[in-house]
Structure formats: structure tokens, C-alpha cells
mmCIF file of C-alpha atoms in Angstrom:
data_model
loop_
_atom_site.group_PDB
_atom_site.id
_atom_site.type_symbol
_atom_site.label_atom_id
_atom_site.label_comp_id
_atom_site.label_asym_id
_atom_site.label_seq_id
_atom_site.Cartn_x
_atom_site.Cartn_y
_atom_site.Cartn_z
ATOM 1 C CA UNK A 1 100.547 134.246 -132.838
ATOM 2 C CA UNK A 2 98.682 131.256 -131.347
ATOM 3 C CA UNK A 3 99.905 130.352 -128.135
ATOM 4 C CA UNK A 4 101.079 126.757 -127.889
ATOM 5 C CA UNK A 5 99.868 124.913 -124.736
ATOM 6 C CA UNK A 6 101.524 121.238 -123.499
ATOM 7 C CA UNK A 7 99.373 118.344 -121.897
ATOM 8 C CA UNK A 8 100.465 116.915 -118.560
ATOM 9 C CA UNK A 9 98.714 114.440 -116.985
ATOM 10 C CA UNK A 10 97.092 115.049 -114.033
ATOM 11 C CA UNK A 11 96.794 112.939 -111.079
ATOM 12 C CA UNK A 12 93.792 110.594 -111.092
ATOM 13 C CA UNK A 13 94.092 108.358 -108.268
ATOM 14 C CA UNK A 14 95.227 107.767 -104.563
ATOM 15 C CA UNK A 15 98.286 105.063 -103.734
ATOM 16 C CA UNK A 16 98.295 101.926 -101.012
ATOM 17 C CA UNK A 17 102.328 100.846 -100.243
ATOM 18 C CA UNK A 18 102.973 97.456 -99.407
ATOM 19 C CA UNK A 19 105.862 97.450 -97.996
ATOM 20 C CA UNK A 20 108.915 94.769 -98.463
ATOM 21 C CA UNK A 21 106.850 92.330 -100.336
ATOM 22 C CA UNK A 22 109.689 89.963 -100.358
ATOM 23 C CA UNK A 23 110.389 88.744 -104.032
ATOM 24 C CA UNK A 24 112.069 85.172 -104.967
ATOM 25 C CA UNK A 25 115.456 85.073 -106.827
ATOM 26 C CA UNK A 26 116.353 82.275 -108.833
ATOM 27 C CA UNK A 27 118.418 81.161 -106.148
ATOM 28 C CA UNK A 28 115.760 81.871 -103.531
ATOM 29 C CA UNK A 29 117.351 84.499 -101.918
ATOM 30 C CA UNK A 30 114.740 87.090 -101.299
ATOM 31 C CA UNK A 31 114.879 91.119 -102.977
ATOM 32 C CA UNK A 32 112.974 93.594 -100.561
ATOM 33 C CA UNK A 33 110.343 95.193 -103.125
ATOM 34 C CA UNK A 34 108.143 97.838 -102.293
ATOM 35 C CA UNK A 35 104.856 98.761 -103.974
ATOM 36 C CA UNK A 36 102.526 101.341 -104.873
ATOM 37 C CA UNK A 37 99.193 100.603 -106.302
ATOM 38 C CA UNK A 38 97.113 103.374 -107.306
ATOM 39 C CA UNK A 39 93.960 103.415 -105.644
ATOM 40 C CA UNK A 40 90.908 105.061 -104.905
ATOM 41 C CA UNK A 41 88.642 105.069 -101.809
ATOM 42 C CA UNK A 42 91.405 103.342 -99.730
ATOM 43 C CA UNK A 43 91.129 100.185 -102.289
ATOM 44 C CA UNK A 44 93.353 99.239 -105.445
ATOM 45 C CA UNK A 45 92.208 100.000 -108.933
ATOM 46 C CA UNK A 46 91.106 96.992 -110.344
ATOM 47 C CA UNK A 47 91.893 95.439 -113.741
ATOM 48 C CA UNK A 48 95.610 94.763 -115.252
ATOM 49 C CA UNK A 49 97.795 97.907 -115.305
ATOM 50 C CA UNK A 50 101.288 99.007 -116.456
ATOM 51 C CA UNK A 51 104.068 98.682 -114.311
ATOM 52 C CA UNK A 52 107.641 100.791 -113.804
ATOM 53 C CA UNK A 53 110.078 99.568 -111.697
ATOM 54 C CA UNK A 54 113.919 100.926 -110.237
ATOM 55 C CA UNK A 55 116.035 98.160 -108.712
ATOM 56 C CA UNK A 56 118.560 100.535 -106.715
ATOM 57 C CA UNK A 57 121.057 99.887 -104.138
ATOM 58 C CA UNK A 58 120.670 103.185 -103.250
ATOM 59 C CA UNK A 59 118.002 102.137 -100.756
ATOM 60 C CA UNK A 60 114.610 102.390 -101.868
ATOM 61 C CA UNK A 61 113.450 104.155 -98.947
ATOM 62 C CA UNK A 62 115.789 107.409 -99.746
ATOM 63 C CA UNK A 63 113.984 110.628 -99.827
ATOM 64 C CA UNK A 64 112.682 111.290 -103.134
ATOM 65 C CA UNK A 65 111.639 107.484 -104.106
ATOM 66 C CA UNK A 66 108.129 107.539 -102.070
ATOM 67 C CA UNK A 67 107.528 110.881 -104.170
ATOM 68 C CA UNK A 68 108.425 109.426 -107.652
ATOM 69 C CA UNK A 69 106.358 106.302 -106.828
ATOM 70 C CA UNK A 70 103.420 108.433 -105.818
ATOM 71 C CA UNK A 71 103.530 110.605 -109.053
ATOM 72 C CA UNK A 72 103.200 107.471 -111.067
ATOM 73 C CA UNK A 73 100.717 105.721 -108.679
ATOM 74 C CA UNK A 74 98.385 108.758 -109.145
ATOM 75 C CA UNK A 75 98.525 108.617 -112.877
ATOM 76 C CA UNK A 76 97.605 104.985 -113.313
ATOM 77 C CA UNK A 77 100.848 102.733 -113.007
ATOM 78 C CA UNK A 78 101.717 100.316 -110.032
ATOM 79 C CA UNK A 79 105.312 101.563 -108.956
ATOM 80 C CA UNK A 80 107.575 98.767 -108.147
ATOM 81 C CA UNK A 81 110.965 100.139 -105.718
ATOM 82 C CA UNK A 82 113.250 96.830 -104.817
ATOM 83 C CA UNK A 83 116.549 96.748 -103.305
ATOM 84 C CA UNK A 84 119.226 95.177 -104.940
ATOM 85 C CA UNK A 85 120.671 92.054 -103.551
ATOM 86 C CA UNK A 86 122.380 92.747 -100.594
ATOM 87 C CA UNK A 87 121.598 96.013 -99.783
ATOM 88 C CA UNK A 88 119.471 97.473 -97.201
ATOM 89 C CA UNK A 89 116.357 94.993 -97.030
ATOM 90 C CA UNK A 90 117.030 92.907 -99.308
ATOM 91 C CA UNK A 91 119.273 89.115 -98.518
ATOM 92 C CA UNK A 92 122.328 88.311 -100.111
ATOM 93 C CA UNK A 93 125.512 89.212 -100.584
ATOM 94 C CA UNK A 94 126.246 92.498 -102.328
ATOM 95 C CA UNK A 95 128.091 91.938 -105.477
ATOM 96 C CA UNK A 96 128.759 94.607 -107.440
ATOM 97 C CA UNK A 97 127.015 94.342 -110.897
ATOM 98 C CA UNK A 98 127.333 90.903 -111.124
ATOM 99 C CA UNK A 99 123.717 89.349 -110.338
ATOM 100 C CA UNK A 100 121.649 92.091 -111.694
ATOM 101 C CA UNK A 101 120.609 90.539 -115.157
ATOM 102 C CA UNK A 102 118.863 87.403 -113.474
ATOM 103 C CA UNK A 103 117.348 89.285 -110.446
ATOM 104 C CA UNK A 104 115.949 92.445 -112.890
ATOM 105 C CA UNK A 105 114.639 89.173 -114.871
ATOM 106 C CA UNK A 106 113.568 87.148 -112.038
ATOM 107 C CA UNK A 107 111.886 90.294 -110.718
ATOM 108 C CA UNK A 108 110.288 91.116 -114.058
ATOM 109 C CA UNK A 109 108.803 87.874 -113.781
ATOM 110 C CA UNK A 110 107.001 88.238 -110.673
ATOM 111 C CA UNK A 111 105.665 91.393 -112.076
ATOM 112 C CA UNK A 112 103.763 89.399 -114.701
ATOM 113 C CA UNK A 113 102.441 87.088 -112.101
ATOM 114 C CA UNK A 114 100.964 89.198 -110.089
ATOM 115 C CA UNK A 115 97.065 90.246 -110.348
ATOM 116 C CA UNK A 116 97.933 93.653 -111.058
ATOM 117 C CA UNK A 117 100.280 93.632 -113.768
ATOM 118 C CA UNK A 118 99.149 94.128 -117.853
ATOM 119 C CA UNK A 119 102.631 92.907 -118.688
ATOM 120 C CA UNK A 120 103.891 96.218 -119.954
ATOM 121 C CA UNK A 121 107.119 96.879 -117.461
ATOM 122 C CA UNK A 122 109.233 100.540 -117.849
ATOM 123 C CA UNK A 123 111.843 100.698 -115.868
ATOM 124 C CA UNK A 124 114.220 104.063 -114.444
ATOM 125 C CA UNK A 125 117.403 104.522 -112.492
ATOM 126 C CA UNK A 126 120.627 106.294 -112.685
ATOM 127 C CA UNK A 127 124.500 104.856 -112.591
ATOM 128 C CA UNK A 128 124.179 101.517 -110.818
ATOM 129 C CA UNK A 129 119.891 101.207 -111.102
ATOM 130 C CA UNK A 130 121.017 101.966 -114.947
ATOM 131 C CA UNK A 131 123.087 98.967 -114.909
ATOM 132 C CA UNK A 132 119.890 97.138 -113.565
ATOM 133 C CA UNK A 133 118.387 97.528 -116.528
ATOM 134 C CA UNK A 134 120.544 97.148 -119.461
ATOM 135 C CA UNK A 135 121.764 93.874 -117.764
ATOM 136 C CA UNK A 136 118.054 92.748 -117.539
ATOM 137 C CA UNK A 137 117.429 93.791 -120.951
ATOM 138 C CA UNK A 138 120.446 91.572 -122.493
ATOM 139 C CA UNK A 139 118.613 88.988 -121.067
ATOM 140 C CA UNK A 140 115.427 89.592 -123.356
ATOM 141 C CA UNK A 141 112.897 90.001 -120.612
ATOM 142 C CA UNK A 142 110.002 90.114 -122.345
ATOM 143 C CA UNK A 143 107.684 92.483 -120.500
ATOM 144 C CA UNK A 144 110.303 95.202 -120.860
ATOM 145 C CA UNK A 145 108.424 97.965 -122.973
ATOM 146 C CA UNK A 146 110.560 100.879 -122.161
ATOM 147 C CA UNK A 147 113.740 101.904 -120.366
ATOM 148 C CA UNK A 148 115.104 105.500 -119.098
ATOM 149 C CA UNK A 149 118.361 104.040 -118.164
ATOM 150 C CA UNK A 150 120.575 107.483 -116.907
ATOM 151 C CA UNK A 151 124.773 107.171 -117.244
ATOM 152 C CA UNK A 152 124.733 103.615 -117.377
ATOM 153 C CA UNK A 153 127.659 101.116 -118.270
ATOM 154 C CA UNK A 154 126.760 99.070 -121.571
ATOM 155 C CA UNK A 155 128.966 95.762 -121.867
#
């Protein structure tokens, strides 16, 4: 019996944070967005790359985030973590559910402005940075190429 072996990636490349890189709303209120760019040599890889993003109010800060962010920043991806409106860094006025389509959209749209981005955005979260998604989704953002949305709400 041959024995079956699995591929993993393995991690390629260092990570820079910048920290609370405050993005525009359609409203102009202003969603505190870290990110991690993988790097090497203490400088960013250069040339377009994938993105994945969670929009939490869970506080993107919590333990556990940096370490996700880092996993994917080693294999290749820039990491976006962003607090939803009115929670921890972010401005605004929490309200729950309600503005997450056009600020997941509004935020997917900075993503494809910036230098870094290839246009290809996956996004992850569980419960309410589920809902972050499928609401952005419904509105057809169009750099969405994958979702891992866990227990999320669908209407």
C-alpha cells in the first residue's frame, strides 16, 4: 500500500503591519484597517498580489487575528483586518448589521486601489464577520473571488 502524502504550503515570506490605515466609507466616516504585507528583507514583495480580508467587530486586535494574518502574509497574500463601523478603532456609530454591505464594498474598493492588490479579494469571518460578507456579496463586489463565510445569517 502506497502511502498517500498531502501538500501544505509552506511559509515563504516575512510580514510588515501597518497599522490603522484609516479607510474612507461612502459617507466618509473612516473603518480602522490593519495590514499585513508579506515581505522579505524588511521590504514588501513587489508586484500585484491576492488579498483576504475579515471585517469583525470583534476587534481586530484580539488574540489570534495577528497569527491568522501572519500565516497568510507568509504564504503570499496581503491580509487585510478592519473594524467594523463603530467598534474599537474604527468611527461611527455601531449599528448592528445594517451598514455592512456598503462598507465590505466600499472597503473592497480600496483594496483594488491600492498598489498591492491583483484584484482577487477572499474574505473569512464567523457569525457577525459572516454577515460582512454575504451582505457585501449581495452587492456584487466585483473583486470578491472567494468567501469562507462561518454561521452566517443569509437574507
Amino acid at each position: 500500500m502506497q502511502e498517500q502524502k498531502t501538500s501544505r504550503s509552506e511559509p515563504e515570506y516575512e510580514m510588515l503591519k501597518q497599522g490603522d490605515v484609516m479607510v474612507p466609507s461612502r459617507d466618509g466616516t473612516l473603518l480602522a484597517t490593519d495590514v499585513y504585507l508579506p515581505s522579505s528583507g524588511g521590504n514588501p514583495v513587489s508586484g500585484p498580489i491576492p488579498t483576504v480580508m475579515e471585517r469583525t467587530p470583534y476587534d481586530k486586535q484580539a488574540p489570534g487575528r495577528a497569527e491568522t494574518a501572519l500565516y497568510f502574509a507568509s504564504r503570499g497574500y496581503v491580509a487585510v483586518i478592519q473594524d467594523c463601523r463603530g467598534t474599537f478603532e474604527s468611527e461611527g456609530d455601531q449599528e448592528f448589521l445594517i451598514p455592512e454591505a456598503e462598507d465590505g464594498f466600499d472597503t473592497m474598493e480600496w483594496i483594488s486601489n491600492q498598489s498591492w492588490s491583483n484584484g482577487k479579494v477572499g474574505s473569512w469571518g464567523c457569525s457577525w464577520a459572516s454577515w460582512t460578507q454575504t451582505a457585501m456579496a449581495g452587492l456584487g463586489a466585483k473583486d470578491l473571488a472567494a468567501m469562507v463565510p462561518n454561521m452566517s445569517g443569509s437574507n
